[in-house]
Each structure stands twice: as structure tokens, then as C-alpha cells.
Short mmCIF file of C-alpha atoms in Angstrom, two decimals:
data_model
loop_
_atom_site.label_atom_id
_atom_site.label_comp_id
_atom_site.label_asym_id
_atom_site.label_seq_id
_atom_site.Cartn_x
_atom_site.Cartn_y
_atom_site.Cartn_z
CA MET K 1 74.61 206.21 23.53
CA LYS K 2 73.63 209.50 21.96
CA LYS K 3 74.60 210.16 18.37
CA HIS K 4 76.57 213.28 19.44
CA THR K 5 78.61 211.24 21.94
CA ILE K 6 79.44 208.59 19.31
CA ILE K 7 80.55 211.24 16.81
CA SER K 8 82.68 213.01 19.45
CA PHE K 9 84.28 209.70 20.46
CA PHE K 10 85.06 208.89 16.81
CA ILE K 11 86.66 212.30 16.21
CA VAL K 12 88.78 212.14 19.38
CA THR K 13 89.87 208.56 18.63
CA THR K 14 90.79 209.43 15.03
CA ILE K 15 92.82 212.47 16.08
CA SER K 16 94.59 210.44 18.81
CA VAL K 17 95.55 207.66 16.39
CA LEU K 18 96.81 210.15 13.80
CA SER K 19 98.80 212.03 16.45
CA LEU K 20 100.42 208.88 17.80
CA SER K 21 101.27 207.54 14.36
CA SER K 22 102.95 210.81 13.41
CA CYS K 23 105.31 210.60 16.41
CA GLY K 24 107.25 207.64 15.07
CA ASN K 25 109.83 207.67 12.31
CA LYS K 26 110.89 211.31 12.16
CA ASN K 27 114.13 212.19 10.43
CA ARG K 28 116.95 212.75 12.90
CA THR K 29 118.46 215.42 10.66
CA PRO K 30 116.26 218.44 10.02
CA PRO K 31 115.77 219.18 6.30
CA VAL K 32 116.91 222.81 6.57
CA ASP K 33 120.67 223.27 6.46
CA LEU K 34 121.30 226.63 8.11
CA SER K 35 125.01 226.41 7.28
CA LYS K 36 124.15 227.43 3.70
CA ILE K 37 122.83 230.76 4.97
CA ASN K 38 126.02 232.06 6.51
CA ASP K 39 128.98 230.92 8.59
CA ALA K 40 127.24 231.62 11.89
CA LYS K 41 126.20 228.75 14.15
CA GLU K 42 122.74 230.28 14.49
CA VAL K 43 120.21 232.53 12.83
CA ARG K 44 118.64 235.19 15.07
CA ILE K 45 115.23 236.55 14.14
CA PRO K 46 114.14 239.61 16.14
CA PHE K 47 110.65 239.53 17.61
CA THR K 48 108.26 242.18 18.85
CA GLU K 49 105.66 241.69 21.53
CA LYS K 50 102.05 242.50 20.74
CA GLY K 51 99.31 241.75 23.22
CA GLY K 52 101.55 239.43 25.23
CA VAL K 53 102.67 237.26 22.29
CA LYS K 54 105.90 237.16 20.31
CA VAL K 55 105.61 238.16 16.66
CA ILE K 56 108.21 237.54 13.94
CA PRO K 57 108.40 238.82 10.35
CA VAL K 58 107.57 236.20 7.72
CA LYS K 59 107.02 236.30 3.98
CA LEU K 60 104.49 233.85 2.56
CA ASN K 61 104.99 233.52 -1.20
CA GLY K 62 106.28 237.11 -1.05
CA LEU K 63 103.49 238.54 1.14
CA GLU K 64 104.88 240.18 4.30
CA VAL K 65 103.06 238.98 7.41
CA ASP K 66 103.74 239.35 11.12
CA MET K 67 103.15 235.89 12.58
CA VAL K 68 102.70 234.84 16.18
CA TYR K 69 105.52 232.55 17.32
CA ASP K 70 103.56 229.76 19.02
CA SER K 71 105.41 226.67 20.21
CA GLY K 72 102.05 225.25 21.32
CA CYS K 73 100.71 225.37 17.76
CA SER K 74 101.27 222.14 15.84
CA GLY K 75 101.43 223.79 12.43
CA MET K 76 101.11 227.05 10.60
CA GLN K 77 97.74 228.77 10.60
CA LEU K 78 96.58 231.58 8.37
CA SER K 79 93.28 233.39 8.19
CA SER K 80 91.20 233.84 5.07
CA LEU K 81 92.48 237.44 4.94
CA GLU K 82 96.06 236.37 4.11
CA ILE K 83 94.84 233.91 1.49
CA ALA K 84 92.70 236.64 -0.10
CA SER K 85 95.78 238.90 -0.24
CA LEU K 86 97.87 236.12 -1.82
CA LEU K 87 95.13 235.50 -4.39
CA LYS K 88 94.94 239.20 -5.21
CA MET K 89 98.73 239.29 -5.72
CA GLY K 90 98.62 236.19 -7.94
CA LYS K 91 100.76 234.27 -5.41
CA PHE K 92 98.19 231.59 -4.53
CA THR K 93 96.26 229.32 -6.87
CA GLU K 94 93.58 226.68 -6.67
CA GLY K 95 96.36 224.11 -7.04
CA ASP K 96 97.73 225.17 -3.64
CA VAL K 97 94.62 223.85 -1.89
CA ARG K 98 95.26 220.35 -0.52
CA GLY K 99 91.94 219.50 1.14
CA ALA K 100 90.40 219.81 4.58
CA ALA K 101 91.32 218.67 8.07
CA LEU K 102 89.91 218.74 11.56
CA SER K 103 91.92 220.65 14.15
CA GLN K 104 91.58 220.99 17.88
CA ILE K 105 91.94 224.59 19.02
CA ALA K 106 93.08 225.94 22.38
CA ASP K 107 89.62 225.85 23.96
CA GLY K 108 89.35 222.13 23.14
CA SER K 109 86.77 222.44 20.39
CA ILE K 110 87.21 220.80 16.98
CA VAL K 111 87.09 223.00 13.87
CA LYS K 112 87.35 222.25 10.17
CA ASN K 113 90.17 224.02 8.33
CA ILE K 114 91.30 224.08 4.74
CA VAL K 115 94.77 222.60 4.20
CA ILE K 116 96.95 224.60 1.83
CA ASN K 117 100.51 224.62 0.51
CA ILE K 118 102.63 227.72 0.87
CA ARG K 119 105.33 227.39 -1.76
CA GLU K 120 107.82 229.66 0.01
CA VAL K 121 108.08 230.72 3.65
CA GLU K 122 110.84 233.25 4.29
CA ILE K 123 111.56 233.71 7.98
CA GLY K 124 113.48 236.76 9.16
CA GLY K 125 114.23 238.54 5.88
CA ALA K 126 117.73 238.78 4.39
CA ASN K 127 119.43 237.35 7.50
CA GLY K 128 116.88 234.54 7.88
CA PHE K 129 116.10 231.43 5.90
CA VAL K 130 113.59 230.06 3.39
CA LEU K 131 111.48 226.91 3.59
CA LYS K 132 109.82 225.43 0.51
CA ASN K 133 106.36 223.85 0.29
CA VAL K 134 105.11 224.26 3.84
CA GLU K 135 101.70 222.86 4.69
CA ALA K 136 99.40 225.28 6.51
CA THR K 137 95.77 225.46 7.57
CA MET K 138 93.44 228.30 6.76
CA ALA K 139 90.79 229.37 9.22
CA GLU K 140 87.65 230.77 7.60
CA ASN K 141 87.62 233.61 10.13
CA PRO K 142 89.46 236.63 8.66
CA GLU K 143 90.33 237.73 12.22
CA ALA K 144 91.83 234.37 13.27
CA PRO K 145 95.37 234.64 14.64
CA VAL K 146 98.16 234.05 12.15
CA MET K 147 100.52 231.58 13.82
CA ILE K 148 103.74 229.80 13.03
CA GLY K 149 104.30 226.61 15.00
CA ASN K 150 106.01 223.27 15.29
CA SER K 151 105.61 222.01 11.72
CA VAL K 152 107.97 224.84 10.78
CA PHE K 153 110.20 224.69 13.89
CA ASP K 154 110.70 220.94 13.40
CA LYS K 155 112.48 221.68 10.13
CA VAL K 156 115.52 223.14 11.94
CA ALA K 157 117.84 221.56 14.51
CA SER K 158 116.97 223.75 17.50
CA VAL K 159 114.79 226.75 18.30
CA GLU K 160 114.92 228.86 21.45
CA VAL K 161 113.62 232.18 22.67
CA ASP K 162 116.15 234.77 23.85
CA ASN K 163 114.03 237.14 25.94
CA ILE K 164 117.00 239.34 26.83
CA ARG K 165 117.97 240.11 23.21
CA LYS K 166 114.34 239.83 22.01
CA CYS K 167 114.96 237.27 19.29
CA ILE K 168 114.11 233.72 18.26
CA VAL K 169 117.31 231.73 17.77
CA PHE K 170 117.40 228.97 15.15
CA LYS K 171 120.51 226.88 15.74
CA ARG K 172 122.39 224.46 13.53
CA TYR K 173 124.54 221.62 14.76
#
């Protein structure tokens, strides 16, 4: 067997084992209680469409960012540009860096990303909600898409897209 084939097999096997082990004992109750936001049964976050994708307003440690709503993304991904802006504003420190991880991107290739902690993620402004200490990955490419995915959506009871009213609906039960 070629060395490249062995390394590829090891990476795929490791990712598969980690993925399967993370599917097990999830909390049945999401950690975000939307009832504390208002009396409504849901929180509606308007989206805009840019280049065929849905974009929602998000604040990362106070930095306003338009993020791609991506239900196919397992986590939250930022580019080095957002991290540079957070550093410049004094809203990101060396202590927020958690390490590195391998990620599989849409084309199937494996890339190395830096794992970071975002202390506060505010989704949807004054009528939205705030999540604390959200893990994200940072792509080294400053032009990489900025995406919000399932690691954030899994923190609420239900998420759906309302294409008629052009909003993402976060529901509470």
C-alpha cells in the first residue's frame, strides 16, 4: 500500500469514528431557552439572499457579520478576516484559540482549521437571542465563506426556513 493511501485511510477512519461517537448521548432539551427572550413561541430572524444562499445578521463578540445559513455545515466557520477584525477591536485573544482540527469540506477534501471559542454569538439583533461560548473553526483563507451551521442550530429546539416571509424561524417547545 502506498503511504498516501494509508494516511488517507487513517484520516477517513478517524473522522468516521469521531462522527459516530458524537451521535450518541445528546441532550434531549436544547440548552437555549427561547422563552426568556419574549412570550412568543418562536423567534423569527429575517434573511437576505446573496448569490443563491441565505444570509442572516450575527454579532460575534460584538462584531457585526452577515453569515450564510448552512444546514449542511456541521459547525460555525469564520475566515481569518473576521478574526483579524475581532483582534483589532480587542474582542478576541490568544486564550480564545482552542487548537486545530481536520475538517472535510464540500468538495470532499480534508483541510486543517484552527478551532476557536467565540464568547458571544448574537443571532438576529434585539429580537433574536444570544449563545455563549460557541466553538467555531477558522479557515486561513480570508475569502472563505462565513457560515453558521448545525452546532449552533442544535442549541435550539427547532429551526426552519420560511421562504414566503423570508426568515429563519427558531421555535421553542
